mmCIF file of C-alpha atoms in Angstrom:
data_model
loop_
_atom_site.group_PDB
_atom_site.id
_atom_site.type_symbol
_atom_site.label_atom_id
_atom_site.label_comp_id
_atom_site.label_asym_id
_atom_site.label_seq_id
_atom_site.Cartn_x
_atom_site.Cartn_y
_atom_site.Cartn_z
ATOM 1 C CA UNK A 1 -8.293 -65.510 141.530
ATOM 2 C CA UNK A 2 -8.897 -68.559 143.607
ATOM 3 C CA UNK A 3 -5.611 -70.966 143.355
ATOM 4 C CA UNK A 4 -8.104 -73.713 142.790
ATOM 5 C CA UNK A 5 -10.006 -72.329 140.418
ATOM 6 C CA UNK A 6 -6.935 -71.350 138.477
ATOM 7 C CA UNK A 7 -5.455 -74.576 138.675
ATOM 8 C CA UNK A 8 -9.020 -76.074 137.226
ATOM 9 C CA UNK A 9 -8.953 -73.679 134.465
ATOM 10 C CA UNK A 10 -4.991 -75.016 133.322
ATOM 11 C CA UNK A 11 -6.280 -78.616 134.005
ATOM 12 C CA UNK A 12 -9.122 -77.888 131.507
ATOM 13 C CA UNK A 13 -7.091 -76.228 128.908
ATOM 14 C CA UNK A 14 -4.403 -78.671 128.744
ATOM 15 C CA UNK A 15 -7.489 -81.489 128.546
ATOM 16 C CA UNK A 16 -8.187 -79.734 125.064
ATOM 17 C CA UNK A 17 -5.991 -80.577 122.030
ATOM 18 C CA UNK A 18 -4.820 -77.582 119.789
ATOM 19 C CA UNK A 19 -6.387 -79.835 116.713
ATOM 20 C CA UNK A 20 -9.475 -80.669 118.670
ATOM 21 C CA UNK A 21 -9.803 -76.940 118.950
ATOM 22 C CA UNK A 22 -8.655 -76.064 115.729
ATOM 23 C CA UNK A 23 -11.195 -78.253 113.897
ATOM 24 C CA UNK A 24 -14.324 -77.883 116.321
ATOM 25 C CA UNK A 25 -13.793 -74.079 117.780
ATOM 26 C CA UNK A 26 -16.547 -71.950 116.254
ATOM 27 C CA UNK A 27 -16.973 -67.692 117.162
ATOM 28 C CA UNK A 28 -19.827 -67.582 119.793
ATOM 29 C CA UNK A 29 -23.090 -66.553 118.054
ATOM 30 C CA UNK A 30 -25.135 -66.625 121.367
ATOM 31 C CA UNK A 31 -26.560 -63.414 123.315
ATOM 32 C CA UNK A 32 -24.266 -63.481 126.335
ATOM 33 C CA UNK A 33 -21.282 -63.871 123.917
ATOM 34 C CA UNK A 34 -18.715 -60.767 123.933
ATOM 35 C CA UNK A 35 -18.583 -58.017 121.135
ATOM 36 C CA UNK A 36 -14.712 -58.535 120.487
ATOM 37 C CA UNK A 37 -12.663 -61.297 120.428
ATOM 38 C CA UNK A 38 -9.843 -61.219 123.320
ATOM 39 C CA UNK A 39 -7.815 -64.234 124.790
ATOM 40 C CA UNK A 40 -8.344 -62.639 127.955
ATOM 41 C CA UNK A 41 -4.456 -62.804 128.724
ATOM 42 C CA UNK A 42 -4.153 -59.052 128.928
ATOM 43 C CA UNK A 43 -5.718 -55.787 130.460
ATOM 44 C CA UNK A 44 -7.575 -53.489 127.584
ATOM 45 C CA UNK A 45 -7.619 -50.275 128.873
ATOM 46 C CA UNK A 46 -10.997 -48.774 127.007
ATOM 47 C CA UNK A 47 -12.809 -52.378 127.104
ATOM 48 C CA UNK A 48 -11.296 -54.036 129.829
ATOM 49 C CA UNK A 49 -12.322 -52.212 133.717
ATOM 50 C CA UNK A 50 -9.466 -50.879 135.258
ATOM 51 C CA UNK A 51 -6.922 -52.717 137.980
ATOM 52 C CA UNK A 52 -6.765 -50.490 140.726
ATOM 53 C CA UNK A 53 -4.377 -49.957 143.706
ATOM 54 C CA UNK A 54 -5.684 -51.032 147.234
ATOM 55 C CA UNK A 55 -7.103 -48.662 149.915
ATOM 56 C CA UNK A 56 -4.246 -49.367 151.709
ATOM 57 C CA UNK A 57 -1.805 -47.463 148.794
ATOM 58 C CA UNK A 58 -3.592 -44.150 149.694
ATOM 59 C CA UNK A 59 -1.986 -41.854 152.065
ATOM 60 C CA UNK A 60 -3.951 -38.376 153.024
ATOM 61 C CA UNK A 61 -0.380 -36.805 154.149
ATOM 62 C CA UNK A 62 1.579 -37.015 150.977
ATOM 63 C CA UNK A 63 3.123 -34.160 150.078
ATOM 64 C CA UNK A 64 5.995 -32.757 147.542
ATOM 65 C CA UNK A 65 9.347 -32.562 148.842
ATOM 66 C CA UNK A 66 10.864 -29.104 149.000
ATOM 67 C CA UNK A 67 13.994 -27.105 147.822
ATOM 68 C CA UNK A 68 15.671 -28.203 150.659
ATOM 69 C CA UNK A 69 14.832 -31.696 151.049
ATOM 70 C CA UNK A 70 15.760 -32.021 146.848
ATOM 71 C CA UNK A 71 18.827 -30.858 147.936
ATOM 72 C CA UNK A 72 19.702 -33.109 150.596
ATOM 73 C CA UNK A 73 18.804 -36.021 147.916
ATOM 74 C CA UNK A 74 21.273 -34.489 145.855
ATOM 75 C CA UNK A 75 24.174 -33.908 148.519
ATOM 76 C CA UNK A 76 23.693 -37.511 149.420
ATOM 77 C CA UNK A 77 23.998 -38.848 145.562
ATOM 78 C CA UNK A 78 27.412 -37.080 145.436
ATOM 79 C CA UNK A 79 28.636 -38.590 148.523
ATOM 80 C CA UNK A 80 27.493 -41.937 147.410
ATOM 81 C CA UNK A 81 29.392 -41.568 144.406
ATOM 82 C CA UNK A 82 32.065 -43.951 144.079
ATOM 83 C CA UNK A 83 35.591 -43.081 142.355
ATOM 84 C CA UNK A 84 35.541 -43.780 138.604
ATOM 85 C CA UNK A 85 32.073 -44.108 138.280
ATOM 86 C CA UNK A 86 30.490 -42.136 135.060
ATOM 87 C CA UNK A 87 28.510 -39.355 136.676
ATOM 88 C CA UNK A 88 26.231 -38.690 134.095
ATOM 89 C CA UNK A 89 24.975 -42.542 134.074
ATOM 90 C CA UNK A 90 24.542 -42.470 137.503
ATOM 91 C CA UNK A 91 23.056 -39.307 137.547
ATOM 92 C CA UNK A 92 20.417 -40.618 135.409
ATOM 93 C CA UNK A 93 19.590 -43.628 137.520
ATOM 94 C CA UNK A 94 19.166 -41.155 140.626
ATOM 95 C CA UNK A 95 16.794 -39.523 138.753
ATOM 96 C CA UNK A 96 14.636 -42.574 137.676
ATOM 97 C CA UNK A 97 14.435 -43.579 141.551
ATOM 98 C CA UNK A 98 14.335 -40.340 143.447
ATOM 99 C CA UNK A 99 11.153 -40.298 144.610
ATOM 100 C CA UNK A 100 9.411 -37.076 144.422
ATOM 101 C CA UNK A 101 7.022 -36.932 147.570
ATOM 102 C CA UNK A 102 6.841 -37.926 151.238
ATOM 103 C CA UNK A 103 5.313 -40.562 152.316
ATOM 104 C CA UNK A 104 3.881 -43.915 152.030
ATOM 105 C CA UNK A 105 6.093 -45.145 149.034
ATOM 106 C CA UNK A 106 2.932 -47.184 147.420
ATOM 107 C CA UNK A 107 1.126 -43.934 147.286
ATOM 108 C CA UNK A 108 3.864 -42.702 144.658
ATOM 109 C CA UNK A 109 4.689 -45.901 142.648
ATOM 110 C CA UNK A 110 1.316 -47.474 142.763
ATOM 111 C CA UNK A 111 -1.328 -44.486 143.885
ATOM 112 C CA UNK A 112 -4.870 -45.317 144.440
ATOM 113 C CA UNK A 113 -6.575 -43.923 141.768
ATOM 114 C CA UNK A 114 -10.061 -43.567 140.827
ATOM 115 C CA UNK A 115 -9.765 -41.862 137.215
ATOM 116 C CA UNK A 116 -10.524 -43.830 134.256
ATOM 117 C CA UNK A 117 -7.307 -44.996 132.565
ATOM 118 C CA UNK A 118 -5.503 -43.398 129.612
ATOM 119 C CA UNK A 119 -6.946 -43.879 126.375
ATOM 120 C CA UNK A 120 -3.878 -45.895 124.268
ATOM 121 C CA UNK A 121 -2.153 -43.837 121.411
ATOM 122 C CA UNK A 122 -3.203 -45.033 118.086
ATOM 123 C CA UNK A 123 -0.984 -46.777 115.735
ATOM 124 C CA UNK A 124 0.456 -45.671 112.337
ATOM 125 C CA UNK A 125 -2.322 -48.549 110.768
ATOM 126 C CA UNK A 126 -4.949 -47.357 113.402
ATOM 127 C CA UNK A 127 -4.629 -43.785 112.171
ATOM 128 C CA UNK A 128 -4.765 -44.274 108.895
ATOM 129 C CA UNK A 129 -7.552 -46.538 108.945
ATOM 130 C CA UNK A 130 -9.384 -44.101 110.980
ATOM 131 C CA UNK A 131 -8.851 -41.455 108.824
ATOM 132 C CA UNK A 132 -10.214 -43.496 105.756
ATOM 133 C CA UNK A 133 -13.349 -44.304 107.260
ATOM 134 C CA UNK A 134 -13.608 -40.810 108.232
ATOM 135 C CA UNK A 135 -12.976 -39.350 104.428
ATOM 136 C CA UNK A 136 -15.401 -42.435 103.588
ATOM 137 C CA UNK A 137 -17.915 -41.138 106.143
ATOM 138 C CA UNK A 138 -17.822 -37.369 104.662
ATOM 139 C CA UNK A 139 -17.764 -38.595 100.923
ATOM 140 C CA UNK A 140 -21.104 -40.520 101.451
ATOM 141 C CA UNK A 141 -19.345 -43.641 99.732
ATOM 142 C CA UNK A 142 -20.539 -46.061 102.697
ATOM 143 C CA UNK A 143 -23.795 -43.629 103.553
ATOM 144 C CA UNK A 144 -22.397 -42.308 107.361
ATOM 145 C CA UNK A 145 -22.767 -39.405 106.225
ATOM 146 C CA UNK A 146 -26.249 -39.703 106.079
ATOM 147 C CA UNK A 147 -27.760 -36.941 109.115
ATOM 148 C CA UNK A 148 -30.954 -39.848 109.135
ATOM 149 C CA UNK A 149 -28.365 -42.858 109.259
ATOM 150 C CA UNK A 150 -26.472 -41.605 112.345
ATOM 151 C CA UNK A 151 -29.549 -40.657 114.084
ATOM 152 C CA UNK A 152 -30.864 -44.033 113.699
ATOM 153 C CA UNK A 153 -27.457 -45.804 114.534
ATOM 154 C CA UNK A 154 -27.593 -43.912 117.930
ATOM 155 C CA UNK A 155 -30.607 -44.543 118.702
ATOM 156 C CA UNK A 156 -30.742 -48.468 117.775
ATOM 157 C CA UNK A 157 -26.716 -49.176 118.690
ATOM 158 C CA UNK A 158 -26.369 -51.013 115.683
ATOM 159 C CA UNK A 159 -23.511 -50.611 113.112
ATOM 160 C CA UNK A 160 -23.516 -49.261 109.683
ATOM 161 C CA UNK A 161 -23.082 -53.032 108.624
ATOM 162 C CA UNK A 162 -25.428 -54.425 110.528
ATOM 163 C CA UNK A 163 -28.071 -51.961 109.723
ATOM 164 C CA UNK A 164 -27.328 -52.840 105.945
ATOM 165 C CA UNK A 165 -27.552 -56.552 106.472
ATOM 166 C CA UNK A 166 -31.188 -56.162 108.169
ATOM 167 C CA UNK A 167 -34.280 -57.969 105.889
ATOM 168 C CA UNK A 168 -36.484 -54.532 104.742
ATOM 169 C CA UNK A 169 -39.532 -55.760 103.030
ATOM 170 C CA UNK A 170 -42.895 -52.492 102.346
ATOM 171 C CA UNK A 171 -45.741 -54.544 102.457
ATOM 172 C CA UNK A 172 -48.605 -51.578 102.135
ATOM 173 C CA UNK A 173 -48.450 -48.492 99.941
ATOM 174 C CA UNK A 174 -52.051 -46.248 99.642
ATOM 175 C CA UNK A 175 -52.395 -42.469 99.238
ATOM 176 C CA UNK A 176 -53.586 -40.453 102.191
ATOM 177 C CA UNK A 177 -56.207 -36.978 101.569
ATOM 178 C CA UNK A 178 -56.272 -34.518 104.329
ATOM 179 C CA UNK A 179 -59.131 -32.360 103.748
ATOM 180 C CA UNK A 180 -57.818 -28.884 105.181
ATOM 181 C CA UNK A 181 -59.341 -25.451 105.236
ATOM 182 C CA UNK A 182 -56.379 -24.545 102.378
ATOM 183 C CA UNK A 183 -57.775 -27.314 100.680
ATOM 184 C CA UNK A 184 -57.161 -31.230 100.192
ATOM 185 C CA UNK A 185 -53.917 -32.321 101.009
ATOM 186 C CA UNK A 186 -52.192 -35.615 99.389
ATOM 187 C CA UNK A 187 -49.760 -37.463 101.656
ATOM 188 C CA UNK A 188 -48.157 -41.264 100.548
ATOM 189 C CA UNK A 189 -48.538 -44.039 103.477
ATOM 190 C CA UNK A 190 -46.190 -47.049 103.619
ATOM 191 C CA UNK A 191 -45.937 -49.683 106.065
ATOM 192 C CA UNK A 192 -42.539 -51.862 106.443
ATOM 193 C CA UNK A 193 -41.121 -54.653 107.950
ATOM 194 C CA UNK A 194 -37.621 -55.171 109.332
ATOM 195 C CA UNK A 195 -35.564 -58.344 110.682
ATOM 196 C CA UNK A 196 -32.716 -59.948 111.152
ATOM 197 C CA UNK A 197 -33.872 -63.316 109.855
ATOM 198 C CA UNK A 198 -32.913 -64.717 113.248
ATOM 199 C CA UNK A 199 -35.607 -63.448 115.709
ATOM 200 C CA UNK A 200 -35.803 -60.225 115.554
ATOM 201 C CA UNK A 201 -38.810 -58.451 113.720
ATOM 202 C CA UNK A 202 -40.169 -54.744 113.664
ATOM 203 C CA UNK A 203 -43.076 -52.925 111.826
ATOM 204 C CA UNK A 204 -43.011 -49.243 110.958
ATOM 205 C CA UNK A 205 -45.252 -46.758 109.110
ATOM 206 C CA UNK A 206 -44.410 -43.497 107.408
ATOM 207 C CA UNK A 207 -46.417 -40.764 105.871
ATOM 208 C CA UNK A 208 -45.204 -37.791 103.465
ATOM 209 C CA UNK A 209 -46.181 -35.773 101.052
ATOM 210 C CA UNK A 210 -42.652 -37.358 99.500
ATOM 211 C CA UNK A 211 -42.639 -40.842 98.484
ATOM 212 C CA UNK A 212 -39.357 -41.092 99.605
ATOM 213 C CA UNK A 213 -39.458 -39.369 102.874
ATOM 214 C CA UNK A 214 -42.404 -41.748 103.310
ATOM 215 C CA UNK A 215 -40.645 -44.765 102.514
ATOM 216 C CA UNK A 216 -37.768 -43.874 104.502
ATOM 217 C CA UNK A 217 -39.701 -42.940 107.746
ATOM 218 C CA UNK A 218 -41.299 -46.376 107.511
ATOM 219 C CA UNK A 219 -38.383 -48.065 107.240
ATOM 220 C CA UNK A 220 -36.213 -46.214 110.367
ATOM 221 C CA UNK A 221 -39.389 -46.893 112.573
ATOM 222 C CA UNK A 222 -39.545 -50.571 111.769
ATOM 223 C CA UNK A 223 -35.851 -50.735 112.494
ATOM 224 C CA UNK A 224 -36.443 -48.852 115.346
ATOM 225 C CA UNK A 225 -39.704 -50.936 117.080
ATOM 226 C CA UNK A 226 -37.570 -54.393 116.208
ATOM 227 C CA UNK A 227 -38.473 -57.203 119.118
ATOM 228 C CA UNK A 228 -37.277 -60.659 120.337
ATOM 229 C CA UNK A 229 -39.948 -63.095 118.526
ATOM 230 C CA UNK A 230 -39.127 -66.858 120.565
ATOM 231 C CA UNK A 231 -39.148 -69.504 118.029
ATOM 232 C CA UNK A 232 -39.369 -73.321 118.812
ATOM 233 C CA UNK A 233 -36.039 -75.140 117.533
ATOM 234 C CA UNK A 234 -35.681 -71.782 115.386
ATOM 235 C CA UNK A 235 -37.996 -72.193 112.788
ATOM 236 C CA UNK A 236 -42.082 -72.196 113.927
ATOM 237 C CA UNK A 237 -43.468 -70.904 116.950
ATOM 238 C CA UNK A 238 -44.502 -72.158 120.255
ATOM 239 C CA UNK A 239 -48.333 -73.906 119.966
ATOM 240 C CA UNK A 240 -51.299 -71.850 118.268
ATOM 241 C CA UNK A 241 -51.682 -67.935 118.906
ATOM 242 C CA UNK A 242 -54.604 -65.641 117.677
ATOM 243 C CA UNK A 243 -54.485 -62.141 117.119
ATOM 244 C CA UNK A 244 -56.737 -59.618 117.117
ATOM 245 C CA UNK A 245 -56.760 -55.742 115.761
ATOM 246 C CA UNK A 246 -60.070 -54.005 114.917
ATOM 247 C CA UNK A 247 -62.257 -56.553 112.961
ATOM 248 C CA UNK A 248 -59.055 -58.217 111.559
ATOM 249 C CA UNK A 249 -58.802 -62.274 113.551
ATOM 250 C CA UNK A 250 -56.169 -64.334 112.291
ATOM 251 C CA UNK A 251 -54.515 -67.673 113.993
ATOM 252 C CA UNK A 252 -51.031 -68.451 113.333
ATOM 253 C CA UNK A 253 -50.594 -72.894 113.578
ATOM 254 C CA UNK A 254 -47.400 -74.472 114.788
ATOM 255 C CA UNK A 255 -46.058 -77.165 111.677
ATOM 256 C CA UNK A 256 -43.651 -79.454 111.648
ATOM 257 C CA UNK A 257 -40.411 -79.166 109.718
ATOM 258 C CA UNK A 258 -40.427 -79.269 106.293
ATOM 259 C CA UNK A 259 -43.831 -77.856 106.113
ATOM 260 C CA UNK A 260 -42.966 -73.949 104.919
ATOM 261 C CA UNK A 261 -44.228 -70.793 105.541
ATOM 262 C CA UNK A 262 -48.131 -71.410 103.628
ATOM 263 C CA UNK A 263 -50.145 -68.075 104.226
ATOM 264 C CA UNK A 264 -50.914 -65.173 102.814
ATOM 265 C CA UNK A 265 -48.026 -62.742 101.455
ATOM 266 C CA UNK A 266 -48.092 -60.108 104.522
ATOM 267 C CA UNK A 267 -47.487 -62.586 107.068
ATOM 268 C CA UNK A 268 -45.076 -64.408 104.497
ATOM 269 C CA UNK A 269 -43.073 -61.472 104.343
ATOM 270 C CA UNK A 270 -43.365 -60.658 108.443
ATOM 271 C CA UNK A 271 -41.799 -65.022 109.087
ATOM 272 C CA UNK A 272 -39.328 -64.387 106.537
ATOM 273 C CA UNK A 273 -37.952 -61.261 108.133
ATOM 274 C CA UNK A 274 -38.535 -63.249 111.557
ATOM 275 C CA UNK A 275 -36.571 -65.940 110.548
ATOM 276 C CA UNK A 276 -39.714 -68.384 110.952
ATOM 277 C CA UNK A 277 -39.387 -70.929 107.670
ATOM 278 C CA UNK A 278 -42.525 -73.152 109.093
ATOM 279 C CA UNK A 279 -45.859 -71.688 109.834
ATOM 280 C CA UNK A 280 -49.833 -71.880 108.949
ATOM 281 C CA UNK A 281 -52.330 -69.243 109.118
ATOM 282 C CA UNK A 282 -55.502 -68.760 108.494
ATOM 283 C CA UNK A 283 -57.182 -65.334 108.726
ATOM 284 C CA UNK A 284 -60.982 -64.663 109.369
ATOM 285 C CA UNK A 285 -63.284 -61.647 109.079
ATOM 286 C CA UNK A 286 -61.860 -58.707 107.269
ATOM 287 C CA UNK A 287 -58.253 -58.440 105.915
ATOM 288 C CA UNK A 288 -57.718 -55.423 106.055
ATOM 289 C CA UNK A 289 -53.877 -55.169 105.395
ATOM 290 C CA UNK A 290 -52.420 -52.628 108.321
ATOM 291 C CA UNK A 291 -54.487 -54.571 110.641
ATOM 292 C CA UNK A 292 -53.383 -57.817 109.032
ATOM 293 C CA UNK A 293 -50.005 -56.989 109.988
ATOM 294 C CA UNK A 294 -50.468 -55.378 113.855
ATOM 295 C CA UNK A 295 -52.743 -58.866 114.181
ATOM 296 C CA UNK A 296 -49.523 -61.109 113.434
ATOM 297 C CA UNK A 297 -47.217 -58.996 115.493
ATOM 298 C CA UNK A 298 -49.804 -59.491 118.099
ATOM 299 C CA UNK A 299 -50.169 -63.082 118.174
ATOM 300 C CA UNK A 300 -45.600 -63.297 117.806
ATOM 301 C CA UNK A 301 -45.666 -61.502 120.771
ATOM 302 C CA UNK A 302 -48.255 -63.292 122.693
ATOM 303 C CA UNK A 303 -46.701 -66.831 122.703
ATOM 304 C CA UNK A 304 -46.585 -68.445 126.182
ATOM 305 C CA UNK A 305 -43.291 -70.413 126.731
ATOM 306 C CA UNK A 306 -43.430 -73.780 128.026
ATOM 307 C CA UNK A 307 -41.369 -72.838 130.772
ATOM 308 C CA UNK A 308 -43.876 -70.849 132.122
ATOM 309 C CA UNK A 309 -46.641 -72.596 131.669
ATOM 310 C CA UNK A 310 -44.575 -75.491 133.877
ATOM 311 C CA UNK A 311 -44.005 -72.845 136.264
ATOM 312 C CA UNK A 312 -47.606 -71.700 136.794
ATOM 313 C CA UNK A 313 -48.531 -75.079 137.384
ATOM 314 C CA UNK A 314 -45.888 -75.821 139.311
ATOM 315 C CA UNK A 315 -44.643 -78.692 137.416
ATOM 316 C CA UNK A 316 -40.948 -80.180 136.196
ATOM 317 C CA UNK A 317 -40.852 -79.781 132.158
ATOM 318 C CA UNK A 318 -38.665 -82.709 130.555
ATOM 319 C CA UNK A 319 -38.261 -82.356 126.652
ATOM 320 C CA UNK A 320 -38.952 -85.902 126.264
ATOM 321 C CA UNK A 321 -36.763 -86.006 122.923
ATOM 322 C CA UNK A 322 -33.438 -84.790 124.895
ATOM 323 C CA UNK A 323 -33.811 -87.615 127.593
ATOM 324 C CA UNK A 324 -34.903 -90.568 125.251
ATOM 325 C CA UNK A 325 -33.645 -89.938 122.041
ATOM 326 C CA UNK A 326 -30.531 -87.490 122.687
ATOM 327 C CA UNK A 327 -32.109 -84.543 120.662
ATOM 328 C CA UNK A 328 -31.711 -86.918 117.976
ATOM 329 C CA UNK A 329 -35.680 -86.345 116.739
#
């Protein structure tokens, strides 16, 4: 690192007080922030990447010393031996420096290495903590044992946790017939929402001729299709969208705060699971549920940020409450 930079960096952290810190530090809830906490003072060798040796450290003519040259070491140790000394504690220190090749010394002590590093050994606390969740895992107790769960935990990369802490909402049930040459076959539909009550917002359908398979389907594929939905100051959405599926034309309306989420139940349910808590809709032609819900997923997606409507016109956007009023409004 830069000396200047470094030096900035101590300037700054002995600007902020321990109690100043104490009382107004807060965990990092952003996007960009990291998945762990770390006080960035050390090297992790699974998170962290890897310091490596220079180019310089590598030498293409290393080689192990032989019989010969091992003895030599050793004819010179005793010779260096001084009267009185303990042999078998110096012994031991010619052991710990005797080098072993020949060669550039860095390219024994410090080799240029392009393996990943050692994974750490695991702690008696580590271990057994591992091996609880594990018996936890096969019991079913905590439902990672569940062949569907783990599926949908790789293929989402969320956690267990987070996966249970996710807004699940079925907001259409109907029975499907299949007419079939064997004869008419009954199958259950259901369509489900999913969110994280801060932005993100999936729909899913499933179909069964189990309820429960049904409902579950549904529910993994909603998980699954979850999308960023932008909100304006987190709570309504950026100016008036329409959506349109089939014969199904709805409008979702920007409100101010305070105003509440006043529509119909399936796009209720679809804000809540959003985390949009002021909203108005109005919905036109037919209402067909399914195509209620595609229509409103249509118009989330479909907002245009100010942003880039400034930058299509090639204009400077000011939020006039920021300069003026210090966000204050």
């Amino acid at each position: 690192m830069d000396p200047t930079q470094f030096a900035a960096l101590e300037a700054g952290e002995a600007a902020i007080s321990p109690e100043d810190l104490l009382e107004q530090g807060a965990i990092r809830s952003d996007p960009m922030a990291i998945k762990y906490l770390d006080d960035f003072t050390e090297i992790r060798a699974v998170i962290d990447e890897p310091v490596r040796a220079p180019e310089s450290n590598y030498d293409p003519k290393l080689r192990f010393k032989d019989e010969d040259e091992f003895a030599n070491d050793l004819a010179r140790w005793v010779d260096s031996l001084e009267p009185g000394a303990d042999p078998a504690k110096s012994f031991i220190e010619f052991e710990k420096h005797n080098r072993l090749t020949v060669g550039k010394p860095e390219a024994e002590l410090n080799a240029r290495s392009y393996e990943a590093p050692e994974i750490p050994e695991l702690t008696d606390a580590m271990t057994r903590s591992a091996v609880k969740n594990a018996a936890a895992g096969q019991s079913g107790d905590d439902g990672s044992g569940d062949p569907h769960m783990q599926r949908l935990m790789k293929q989402t990369g969320l956690r267990l946790e987070q996966i249970r802490k996710l807004r699940l909402k079925i907001l259409n049930v109907h029975r499907v017939v299949n007419q079939t040459r064997m004869g008419k076959v009954q199958s259950m539909y259901y369509l489900t929402v999913a969110g994280n009550t801060n932005g993100m917002v999936g729909i899913g359908e499933g179909k069964s001729t189990e309820p429960e398979d049904a409902q579950r389907q549904s529910a993994a594929n909603a998980i699954r299709n979850m999308v960023p939905v932008v909100r304006y100051e987190e709570r309504t959405i950026f100016g008036d969208v329409k959506g349109k599926v089939g014969a199904t034309e709805l409008q979702l309306m920007t409100r101010p705060p305070g105003f509440g989420i006043r529509c119909q139940h399936l796009i209720y349910e679809i804000c809540k699971c959003a985390g949009i808590s002021d909203l108005g809709a109005r919905v036109t032609r037919a209402r067909n549920p399914m195509n209620t819900v595609k229509a409103t997923m249509q118009a989330l997606l479909s907002q245009r940020l100010p942003e880039e409507v400034a930058r299509a016109r090639g204009k400077k956007l000011v939020d006039v409450r920021k300069v003026y009023y210090a966000g204050l409004v």
